[in-house]
PDB file of N, CA and C in Angstrom:
ATOM      1  N   PRO A   1      12.800 -18.424   5.166  1.00 70.00           N
ATOM      2  CA  PRO A   1      13.972 -18.361   3.604  1.00 70.00           C
ATOM      3  C   PRO A   1      14.118 -16.727   4.291  1.00 70.00           C
ATOM      4  N   PRO A   2      15.913 -16.575   3.623  1.00 86.00           N
ATOM      5  CA  PRO A   2      16.124 -15.266   3.265  1.00 86.00           C
ATOM      6  C   PRO A   2      15.381 -14.099   2.438  1.00 86.00           C
ATOM      7  N   VAL A   3      15.228 -13.028   2.810  1.00 92.00           N
ATOM      8  CA  VAL A   3      14.350 -12.101   1.629  1.00 92.00           C
ATOM      9  C   VAL A   3      15.459 -10.667   1.442  1.00 92.00           C
ATOM     10  N   SER A   4      15.423 -10.346   0.358  1.00 94.00           N
ATOM     11  CA  SER A   4      16.038  -9.192   0.018  1.00 94.00           C
ATOM     12  C   SER A   4      15.829  -7.891  -0.134  1.00 94.00           C
ATOM     13  N   THR A   5      14.291  -8.019  -0.104  1.00 94.00           N
ATOM     14  CA  THR A   5      13.560  -6.717  -0.778  1.00 94.00           C
ATOM     15  C   THR A   5      12.129  -6.746   0.671  1.00 94.00           C
ATOM     16  N   ILE A   6      11.917  -5.365   1.045  1.00 94.00           N
ATOM     17  CA  ILE A   6      10.945  -5.046   1.647  1.00 94.00           C
ATOM     18  C   ILE A   6       9.368  -5.772   0.997  1.00 94.00           C
ATOM     19  N   VAL A   7       9.156  -5.951  -0.284  1.00 95.00           N
ATOM     20  CA  VAL A   7       8.045  -6.347  -0.292  1.00 95.00           C
ATOM     21  C   VAL A   7       7.853  -8.240  -0.290  1.00 95.00           C
ATOM     22  N   GLU A   8       9.318  -8.458  -0.526  1.00 96.00           N
ATOM     23  CA  GLU A   8       9.913 -10.168  -0.084  1.00 96.00           C
ATOM     24  C   GLU A   8       9.228 -10.344   1.809  1.00 96.00           C
ATOM     25  N   ALA A   9       9.772  -9.271   2.193  1.00 97.00           N
ATOM     26  CA  ALA A   9       9.546  -9.819   3.662  1.00 97.00           C
ATOM     27  C   ALA A   9       8.074  -9.303   3.979  1.00 97.00           C
ATOM     28  N   LEU A  10       7.522  -8.356   3.443  1.00 97.00           N
ATOM     29  CA  LEU A  10       6.123  -8.296   3.433  1.00 97.00           C
ATOM     30  C   LEU A  10       5.500  -9.194   3.321  1.00 97.00           C
ATOM     31  N   ASP A  11       5.450  -9.836   2.030  1.00 97.00           N
ATOM     32  CA  ASP A  11       4.798 -11.123   1.674  1.00 97.00           C
ATOM     33  C   ASP A  11       5.039 -12.594   2.596  1.00 97.00           C
ATOM     34  N   TYR A  12       6.132 -12.484   2.841  1.00 97.00           N
ATOM     35  CA  TYR A  12       6.732 -13.656   4.042  1.00 97.00           C
ATOM     36  C   TYR A  12       5.715 -13.486   5.387  1.00 97.00           C
ATOM     37  N   ARG A  13       5.722 -12.157   5.914  1.00 97.00           N
ATOM     38  CA  ARG A  13       5.071 -11.996   7.111  1.00 97.00           C
ATOM     39  C   ARG A  13       3.829 -12.308   7.136  1.00 97.00           C
ATOM     40  N   ALA A  14       3.234 -11.737   5.665  1.00 98.00           N
ATOM     41  CA  ALA A  14       1.732 -11.629   5.323  1.00 98.00           C
ATOM     42  C   ALA A  14       1.215 -13.267   5.396  1.00 98.00           C
ATOM     43  N   THR A  15       1.941 -13.921   5.228  1.00 97.00           N
ATOM     44  CA  THR A  15       2.002 -15.804   4.886  1.00 97.00           C
ATOM     45  C   THR A  15       2.090 -16.026   6.250  1.00 97.00           C
ATOM     46  N   LYS A  16       3.192 -15.876   6.656  1.00 97.00           N
ATOM     47  CA  LYS A  16       3.621 -16.949   8.153  1.00 97.00           C
ATOM     48  C   LYS A  16       2.701 -16.391   9.195  1.00 97.00           C
ATOM     49  N   SER A  17       2.711 -14.762   9.279  1.00 97.00           N
ATOM     50  CA  SER A  17       1.585 -14.509  10.513  1.00 97.00           C
ATOM     51  C   SER A  17       0.574 -13.033  10.067  1.00 97.00           C
ATOM     52  N   PRO A  18      -0.268 -13.207   9.446  1.00 98.00           N
ATOM     53  CA  PRO A  18      -1.213 -12.440   8.920  1.00 98.00           C
ATOM     54  C   PRO A  18      -1.493 -11.434   9.679  1.00 98.00           C
ATOM     55  N   ASP A  19      -2.270 -11.992  10.880  1.00 98.00           N
ATOM     56  CA  ASP A  19      -2.690 -11.172  11.839  1.00 98.00           C
ATOM     57  C   ASP A  19      -1.882 -10.357  12.526  1.00 98.00           C
ATOM     58  N   ALA A  20      -0.675 -10.555  12.708  1.00 98.00           N
ATOM     59  CA  ALA A  20       0.440 -10.117  13.633  1.00 98.00           C
ATOM     60  C   ALA A  20       0.594  -8.260  13.263  1.00 98.00           C
ATOM     61  N   LEU A  21       0.713  -7.494  14.149  1.00 98.00           N
ATOM     62  CA  LEU A  21       0.977  -6.129  14.028  1.00 98.00           C
ATOM     63  C   LEU A  21       2.046  -5.612  13.322  1.00 98.00           C
ATOM     64  N   ALA A  22       2.304  -5.268  12.127  1.00 98.00           N
ATOM     65  CA  ALA A  22       2.922  -4.993  11.562  1.00 98.00           C
ATOM     66  C   ALA A  22       3.677  -2.945  11.803  1.00 98.00           C
ATOM     67  N   PHE A  23       2.469  -2.259  11.911  1.00 98.00           N
ATOM     68  CA  PHE A  23       2.690  -0.973  12.444  1.00 98.00           C
ATOM     69  C   PHE A  23       1.750  -0.075  12.961  1.00 98.00           C
ATOM     70  N   ALA A  24       2.061   0.469  14.006  1.00 98.00           N
ATOM     71  CA  ALA A  24       1.001   1.018  14.755  1.00 98.00           C
ATOM     72  C   ALA A  24       1.479   2.594  14.701  1.00 98.00           C
ATOM     73  N   PHE A  25       0.358   3.434  14.556  1.00 97.00           N
ATOM     74  CA  PHE A  25       0.787   5.129  14.661  1.00 97.00           C
ATOM     75  C   PHE A  25      -0.625   5.721  15.462  1.00 97.00           C
ATOM     76  N   GLY A  26      -0.058   5.743  16.830  1.00 95.00           N
ATOM     77  CA  GLY A  26      -1.341   6.193  17.750  1.00 95.00           C
ATOM     78  C   GLY A  26      -2.254   5.124  17.874  1.00 95.00           C
ATOM     79  N   ASN A  27      -3.305   5.141  17.798  1.00 96.00           N
ATOM     80  CA  ASN A  27      -4.490   4.219  17.858  1.00 96.00           C
ATOM     81  C   ASN A  27      -4.478   3.276  17.014  1.00 96.00           C
ATOM     82  N   ASP A  28      -4.232   3.684  15.582  1.00 97.00           N
ATOM     83  CA  ASP A  28      -4.301   3.081  14.629  1.00 97.00           C
ATOM     84  C   ASP A  28      -3.177   1.874  14.361  1.00 97.00           C
ATOM     85  N   LEU A  29      -3.599   0.910  13.844  1.00 98.00           N
ATOM     86  CA  LEU A  29      -2.900  -0.457  13.825  1.00 98.00           C
ATOM     87  C   LEU A  29      -3.367  -0.740  12.499  1.00 98.00           C
ATOM     88  N   LEU A  30      -2.105  -1.768  11.988  1.00 98.00           N
ATOM     89  CA  LEU A  30      -2.130  -2.375  10.790  1.00 98.00           C
ATOM     90  C   LEU A  30      -1.474  -3.618  10.703  1.00 98.00           C
ATOM     91  N   THR A  31      -1.992  -4.809  10.068  1.00 98.00           N
ATOM     92  CA  THR A  31      -1.659  -5.989  10.067  1.00 98.00           C
ATOM     93  C   THR A  31      -1.039  -6.102   9.026  1.00 98.00           C
ATOM     94  N   TYR A  32       0.095  -7.385   8.767  1.00 98.00           N
ATOM     95  CA  TYR A  32       0.965  -8.026   7.896  1.00 98.00           C
ATOM     96  C   TYR A  32       0.048  -7.886   6.762  1.00 98.00           C
ATOM     97  N   SER A  33      -1.344  -8.693   7.019  1.00 98.00           N
ATOM     98  CA  SER A  33      -1.935  -8.976   5.878  1.00 98.00           C
ATOM     99  C   SER A  33      -2.740  -7.904   5.372  1.00 98.00           C
ATOM    100  N   ASP A  34      -3.528  -7.016   5.987  1.00 98.00           N
ATOM    101  CA  ASP A  34      -3.660  -5.542   5.591  1.00 98.00           C
ATOM    102  C   ASP A  34      -2.991  -5.074   5.050  1.00 98.00           C
ATOM    103  N   LEU A  35      -1.539  -4.688   5.485  1.00 98.00           N
ATOM    104  CA  LEU A  35      -0.587  -3.957   4.572  1.00 98.00           C
ATOM    105  C   LEU A  35       0.058  -4.347   3.260  1.00 98.00           C
ATOM    106  N   GLN A  36      -0.068  -5.875   3.352  1.00 98.00           N
ATOM    107  CA  GLN A  36       0.175  -6.535   1.871  1.00 98.00           C
ATOM    108  C   GLN A  36      -1.173  -6.175   0.947  1.00 98.00           C
ATOM    109  N   SER A  37      -2.532  -6.700   1.474  1.00 98.00           N
ATOM    110  CA  SER A  37      -3.433  -6.231   0.690  1.00 98.00           C
ATOM    111  C   SER A  37      -3.581  -4.541   0.031  1.00 98.00           C
ATOM    112  N   ASP A  38      -3.437  -3.530   1.066  1.00 98.00           N
ATOM    113  CA  ASP A  38      -3.200  -2.284   0.571  1.00 98.00           C
ATOM    114  C   ASP A  38      -2.080  -1.848  -0.276  1.00 98.00           C
ATOM    115  N   ALA A  39      -0.877  -2.475   0.217  1.00 98.00           N
ATOM    116  CA  ALA A  39       0.139  -2.241  -0.994  1.00 98.00           C
ATOM    117  C   ALA A  39      -0.240  -3.031  -2.261  1.00 98.00           C
ATOM    118  N   GLY A  40      -0.443  -3.917  -2.275  1.00 98.00           N
ATOM    119  CA  GLY A  40      -1.248  -4.452  -3.733  1.00 98.00           C
ATOM    120  C   GLY A  40      -2.188  -3.967  -4.339  1.00 98.00           C
ATOM    121  N   ARG A  41      -2.891  -3.160  -4.158  1.00 98.00           N
ATOM    122  CA  ARG A  41      -3.852  -2.088  -4.546  1.00 98.00           C
ATOM    123  C   ARG A  41      -3.215  -0.916  -4.927  1.00 98.00           C
ATOM    124  N   ILE A  42      -2.478  -0.349  -4.143  1.00 98.00           N
ATOM    125  CA  ILE A  42      -1.635   0.976  -4.583  1.00 98.00           C
ATOM    126  C   ILE A  42      -0.930   0.561  -5.789  1.00 98.00           C
ATOM    127  N   ALA A  43      -0.077  -0.757  -5.545  1.00 97.00           N
ATOM    128  CA  ALA A  43       1.065  -1.128  -6.852  1.00 97.00           C
ATOM    129  C   ALA A  43      -0.181  -1.587  -7.969  1.00 97.00           C
ATOM    130  N   GLY A  44      -1.165  -1.760  -8.070  1.00 97.00           N
ATOM    131  CA  GLY A  44      -2.362  -1.787  -9.242  1.00 97.00           C
ATOM    132  C   GLY A  44      -2.579  -0.644  -9.663  1.00 97.00           C
ATOM    133  N   ALA A  45      -2.854   0.009  -8.905  1.00 97.00           N
ATOM    134  CA  ALA A  45      -3.241   1.409  -9.668  1.00 97.00           C
ATOM    135  C   ALA A  45      -2.314   2.312  -9.957  1.00 97.00           C
ATOM    136  N   MET A  46      -0.844   2.471  -9.444  1.00 95.00           N
ATOM    137  CA  MET A  46       0.348   2.805  -9.958  1.00 95.00           C
ATOM    138  C   MET A  46       0.760   2.299 -11.408  1.00 95.00           C
ATOM    139  N   GLN A  47       0.360   1.024 -11.435  1.00 94.00           N
ATOM    140  CA  GLN A  47       0.671   0.217 -12.909  1.00 94.00           C
ATOM    141  C   GLN A  47      -0.437   0.797 -13.496  1.00 94.00           C
ATOM    142  N   ASN A  48      -1.693   0.961 -13.390  1.00 95.00           N
ATOM    143  CA  ASN A  48      -2.616   1.535 -14.304  1.00 95.00           C
ATOM    144  C   ASN A  48      -2.752   2.605 -14.704  1.00 95.00           C
ATOM    145  N   LEU A  49      -1.814   3.647 -13.668  1.00 94.00           N
ATOM    146  CA  LEU A  49      -1.382   5.199 -14.300  1.00 94.00           C
ATOM    147  C   LEU A  49      -0.443   5.015 -15.224  1.00 94.00           C
ATOM    148  N   GLY A  50       0.421   3.661 -15.647  1.00 93.00           N
ATOM    149  CA  GLY A  50       1.198   4.109 -16.687  1.00 93.00           C
ATOM    150  C   GLY A  50       2.756   4.174 -16.152  1.00 93.00           C
ATOM    151  N   SER A  51       2.839   3.676 -14.903  1.00 91.00           N
ATOM    152  CA  SER A  51       4.288   3.789 -14.151  1.00 91.00           C
ATOM    153  C   SER A  51       4.906   2.621 -14.799  1.00 91.00           C
ATOM    154  N   ASN A  52       6.242   2.698 -14.573  1.00 92.00           N
ATOM    155  CA  ASN A  52       7.051   1.294 -14.823  1.00 92.00           C
ATOM    156  C   ASN A  52       7.922   1.331 -13.947  1.00 92.00           C
ATOM    157  N   THR A  53       8.616   0.043 -14.000  1.00 91.00           N
ATOM    158  CA  THR A  53       9.407  -0.525 -13.095  1.00 91.00           C
ATOM    159  C   THR A  53      10.758   0.578 -13.066  1.00 91.00           C
ATOM    160  N   ALA A  54      11.390   0.665 -11.693  1.00 90.00           N
ATOM    161  CA  ALA A  54      12.169   1.489 -11.422  1.00 90.00           C
ATOM    162  C   ALA A  54      12.074   3.171 -11.668  1.00 90.00           C
ATOM    163  N   ASP A  55      11.077   3.309 -12.074  1.00 93.00           N
ATOM    164  CA  ASP A  55      10.551   4.903 -12.095  1.00 93.00           C
ATOM    165  C   ASP A  55      10.592   5.255 -10.477  1.00 93.00           C
ATOM    166  N   ARG A  56      10.924   6.572 -10.497  1.00 92.00           N
ATOM    167  CA  ARG A  56      11.019   7.263  -9.078  1.00 92.00           C
ATOM    168  C   ARG A  56       9.324   8.103  -8.853  1.00 92.00           C
ATOM    169  N   CYS A  57       9.029   7.476  -7.296  1.00 93.00           N
ATOM    170  CA  CYS A  57       8.066   7.930  -7.184  1.00 93.00           C
ATOM    171  C   CYS A  57       7.710   9.212  -6.149  1.00 93.00           C
ATOM    172  N   ALA A  58       7.639  10.346  -5.744  1.00 92.00           N
ATOM    173  CA  ALA A  58       7.747  10.947  -4.491  1.00 92.00           C
ATOM    174  C   ALA A  58       6.650  10.683  -3.807  1.00 92.00           C
ATOM    175  N   VAL A  59       6.926  10.762  -2.599  1.00 95.00           N
ATOM    176  CA  VAL A  59       5.854  10.359  -1.535  1.00 95.00           C
ATOM    177  C   VAL A  59       5.565  11.524  -0.828  1.00 95.00           C
ATOM    178  N   LEU A  60       4.839  12.276  -0.900  1.00 94.00           N
ATOM    179  CA  LEU A  60       4.381  13.708  -0.269  1.00 94.00           C
ATOM    180  C   LEU A  60       3.509  13.375   0.869  1.00 94.00           C
ATOM    181  N   LEU A  61       3.608  12.829   2.013  1.00 96.00           N
ATOM    182  CA  LEU A  61       2.652  12.648   2.963  1.00 96.00           C
ATOM    183  C   LEU A  61       2.929  12.470   4.343  1.00 96.00           C
ATOM    184  N   PRO A  62       2.547  13.045   5.398  1.00 95.00           N
ATOM    185  CA  PRO A  62       2.933  13.237   6.499  1.00 95.00           C
ATOM    186  C   PRO A  62       2.988  11.646   7.064  1.00 95.00           C
ATOM    187  N   THR A  63       3.997  11.657   8.522  1.00 94.00           N
ATOM    188  CA  THR A  63       4.122  10.513   9.007  1.00 94.00           C
ATOM    189  C   THR A  63       2.781   9.688   9.160  1.00 94.00           C
ATOM    190  N   GLY A  64       2.450   8.767   9.038  1.00 97.00           N
ATOM    191  CA  GLY A  64       1.108   7.754   9.610  1.00 97.00           C
ATOM    192  C   GLY A  64       0.971   6.410   8.590  1.00 97.00           C
ATOM    193  N   LEU A  65       0.089   5.706   8.856  1.00 98.00           N
ATOM    194  CA  LEU A  65      -0.123   4.879   8.420  1.00 98.00           C
ATOM    195  C   LEU A  65      -0.175   4.520   6.836  1.00 98.00           C
ATOM    196  N   ASP A  66      -0.938   5.703   6.271  1.00 98.00           N
ATOM    197  CA  ASP A  66      -0.830   6.026   4.979  1.00 98.00           C
ATOM    198  C   ASP A  66       0.168   6.024   4.095  1.00 98.00           C
ATOM    199  N   PHE A  67       1.312   6.846   4.976  1.00 98.00           N
ATOM    200  CA  PHE A  67       2.656   6.701   4.293  1.00 98.00           C
ATOM    201  C   PHE A  67       3.346   5.439   4.170  1.00 98.00           C
ATOM    202  N   ILE A  68       3.162   4.459   5.110  1.00 98.00           N
ATOM    203  CA  ILE A  68       3.404   3.294   4.937  1.00 98.00           C
ATOM    204  C   ILE A  68       2.888   2.195   3.748  1.00 98.00           C
ATOM    205  N   ARG A  69       1.642   2.484   3.772  1.00 98.00           N
ATOM    206  CA  ARG A  69       0.927   1.953   2.839  1.00 98.00           C
ATOM    207  C   ARG A  69       1.306   2.092   1.615  1.00 98.00           C
ATOM    208  N   VAL A  70       1.424   3.585   1.278  1.00 98.00           N
ATOM    209  CA  VAL A  70       1.973   4.270  -0.287  1.00 98.00           C
ATOM    210  C   VAL A  70       3.247   3.551  -0.347  1.00 98.00           C
ATOM    211  N   PHE A  71       4.287   3.709   0.506  1.00 98.00           N
ATOM    212  CA  PHE A  71       5.582   3.312   0.496  1.00 98.00           C
ATOM    213  C   PHE A  71       5.610   1.733   0.122  1.00 98.00           C
ATOM    214  N   CYS A  72       5.076   1.117   0.587  1.00 98.00           N
ATOM    215  CA  CYS A  72       4.810  -0.320   0.456  1.00 98.00           C
ATOM    216  C   CYS A  72       4.502  -0.673  -1.199  1.00 98.00           C
ATOM    217  N   GLY A  73       3.377  -0.048  -1.364  1.00 98.00           N
ATOM    218  CA  GLY A  73       2.667  -0.340  -2.720  1.00 98.00           C
ATOM    219  C   GLY A  73       3.756   0.310  -3.662  1.00 98.00           C
ATOM    220  N   ILE A  74       4.327   1.703  -3.387  1.00 97.00           N
ATOM    221  CA  ILE A  74       5.303   1.695  -5.139  1.00 97.00           C
ATOM    222  C   ILE A  74       6.395   0.801  -4.890  1.00 97.00           C
ATOM    223  N   GLN A  75       6.842   0.386  -3.657  1.00 96.00           N
ATOM    224  CA  GLN A  75       8.022  -1.108  -3.932  1.00 96.00           C
ATOM    225  C   GLN A  75       7.552  -1.964  -4.558  1.00 96.00           C
ATOM    226  N   ALA A  76       6.092  -2.307  -4.456  1.00 97.00           N
ATOM    227  CA  ALA A  76       5.516  -3.548  -4.615  1.00 97.00           C
ATOM    228  C   ALA A  76       4.923  -3.270  -6.370  1.00 97.00           C
ATOM    229  N   ALA A  77       4.763  -2.027  -6.808  1.00 96.00           N
ATOM    230  CA  ALA A  77       4.515  -1.695  -8.099  1.00 96.00           C
ATOM    231  C   ALA A  77       6.356  -1.823  -8.884  1.00 96.00           C
ATOM    232  N   GLY A  78       7.286  -2.225  -8.000  1.00 95.00           N
ATOM    233  CA  GLY A  78       8.507  -2.218  -8.820  1.00 95.00           C
ATOM    234  C   GLY A  78       9.207  -0.749  -8.839  1.00 95.00           C
ATOM    235  N   MET A  79       8.499   0.417  -8.407  1.00 96.00           N
ATOM    236  CA  MET A  79       9.008   1.401  -8.379  1.00 96.00           C
ATOM    237  C   MET A  79      10.057   1.997  -7.146  1.00 96.00           C
ATOM    238  N   VAL A  80      10.822   3.087  -7.011  1.00 95.00           N
ATOM    239  CA  VAL A  80      11.370   3.798  -6.311  1.00 95.00           C
ATOM    240  C   VAL A  80      10.807   4.787  -5.412  1.00 95.00           C
ATOM    241  N   PRO A  81      10.620   4.348  -4.167  1.00 96.00           N
ATOM    242  CA  PRO A  81       9.656   5.518  -3.439  1.00 96.00           C
ATOM    243  C   PRO A  81      10.684   6.763  -2.925  1.00 96.00           C
ATOM    244  N   MET A  82      10.556   7.911  -3.183  1.00 94.00           N
ATOM    245  CA  MET A  82      11.096   8.777  -2.481  1.00 94.00           C
ATOM    246  C   MET A  82      10.383   9.778  -1.689  1.00 94.00           C
ATOM    247  N   ALA A  83      10.779   9.543  -0.303  1.00 94.00           N
ATOM    248  CA  ALA A  83      10.199  10.429   0.532  1.00 94.00           C
ATOM    249  C   ALA A  83      10.468  11.780   1.118  1.00 94.00           C
ATOM    250  N   VAL A  84       9.458  12.539   0.724  1.00 92.00           N
ATOM    251  CA  VAL A  84       9.884  14.272   0.567  1.00 92.00           C
ATOM    252  C   VAL A  84       8.806  14.820   1.776  1.00 92.00           C
ATOM    253  N   ASN A  85       9.486  15.606   2.437  1.00 92.00           N
ATOM    254  CA  ASN A  85       8.583  16.114   3.615  1.00 92.00           C
ATOM    255  C   ASN A  85       7.722  17.237   2.594  1.00 92.00           C
ATOM    256  N   PRO A  86       6.106  16.905   3.031  1.00 90.00           N
ATOM    257  CA  PRO A  86       5.049  17.647   2.667  1.00 90.00           C
ATOM    258  C   PRO A  86       5.176  19.107   2.824  1.00 90.00           C
ATOM    259  N   GLU A  87       5.654  19.277   4.126  1.00 92.00           N
ATOM    260  CA  GLU A  87       5.942  20.947   4.302  1.00 92.00           C
ATOM    261  C   GLU A  87       6.761  21.599   3.967  1.00 92.00           C
ATOM    262  N   LEU A  88       7.345  21.038   3.007  1.00 92.00           N
ATOM    263  CA  LEU A  88       8.822  21.736   2.519  1.00 92.00           C
ATOM    264  C   LEU A  88       7.741  23.264   1.609  1.00 92.00           C
ATOM    265  N   PRO A  89       8.205  23.971   1.630  1.00 93.00           N
ATOM    266  CA  PRO A  89       8.167  25.273   0.498  1.00 93.00           C
ATOM    267  C   PRO A  89       8.005  24.844  -1.065  1.00 93.00           C
ATOM    268  N   PRO A  90       7.205  25.126  -1.500  1.00 89.00           N
ATOM    269  CA  PRO A  90       7.320  24.827  -2.905  1.00 89.00           C
ATOM    270  C   PRO A  90       8.116  24.792  -3.867  1.00 89.00           C
ATOM    271  N   PRO A  91       8.991  25.783  -3.432  1.00 91.00           N
ATOM    272  CA  PRO A  91      10.204  25.879  -4.436  1.00 91.00           C
ATOM    273  C   PRO A  91      11.138  24.546  -4.147  1.00 91.00           C
ATOM    274  N   SER A  92      11.431  24.384  -2.816  1.00 90.00           N
ATOM    275  CA  SER A  92      12.423  23.467  -2.603  1.00 90.00           C
ATOM    276  C   SER A  92      11.434  21.829  -2.855  1.00 90.00           C
ATOM    277  N   LEU A  93       9.932  21.516  -3.009  1.00 86.00           N
ATOM    278  CA  LEU A  93       9.455  20.141  -3.244  1.00 86.00           C
ATOM    279  C   LEU A  93       9.781  20.112  -4.618  1.00 86.00           C
ATOM    280  N   ILE A  94       9.704  21.287  -5.637  1.00 86.00           N
ATOM    281  CA  ILE A  94       9.951  21.141  -7.005  1.00 86.00           C
ATOM    282  C   ILE A  94      11.456  20.764  -7.445  1.00 86.00           C
ATOM    283  N   SER A  95      12.292  21.285  -6.598  1.00 88.00           N
ATOM    284  CA  SER A  95      13.296  20.798  -6.869  1.00 88.00           C
ATOM    285  C   SER A  95      13.934  19.708  -6.355  1.00 88.00           C
ATOM    286  N   ARG A  96      13.398  18.879  -5.290  1.00 83.00           N
ATOM    287  CA  ARG A  96      13.498  17.658  -4.898  1.00 83.00           C
ATOM    288  C   ARG A  96      13.181  16.513  -5.437  1.00 83.00           C
ATOM    289  N   ILE A  97      11.879  16.691  -6.210  1.00 78.00           N
ATOM    290  CA  ILE A  97      11.020  15.538  -7.095  1.00 78.00           C
ATOM    291  C   ILE A  97      11.663  15.732  -8.639  1.00 78.00           C
ATOM    292  N   LYS A  98      12.502  16.841  -9.043  1.00 75.00           N
ATOM    293  CA  LYS A  98      12.729  16.812 -10.373  1.00 75.00           C
ATOM    294  C   LYS A  98      13.815  15.727 -11.032  1.00 75.00           C
TER     295      LYS A  98
END
């Protein structure tokens, strides 16, 4: 069936082909099932911290599977992820996440 969000697409793929490769970074591999599980845990943690649907959330992580997990988890929580380069100087970081 057609999907309209990344979370719906992840749920669909985790159901239809849970052991299929979702992402790879170097030698690290992430299946759809593992990504769905990780995203769900992250979403739950975000909600327990008091985040609200449609809140913006800065993601200050380098490229890699942790970035993917957190990005999907934030979306699973109903929040809006904002990817920010963690290597920016502090004044630039602050201005981008305000």
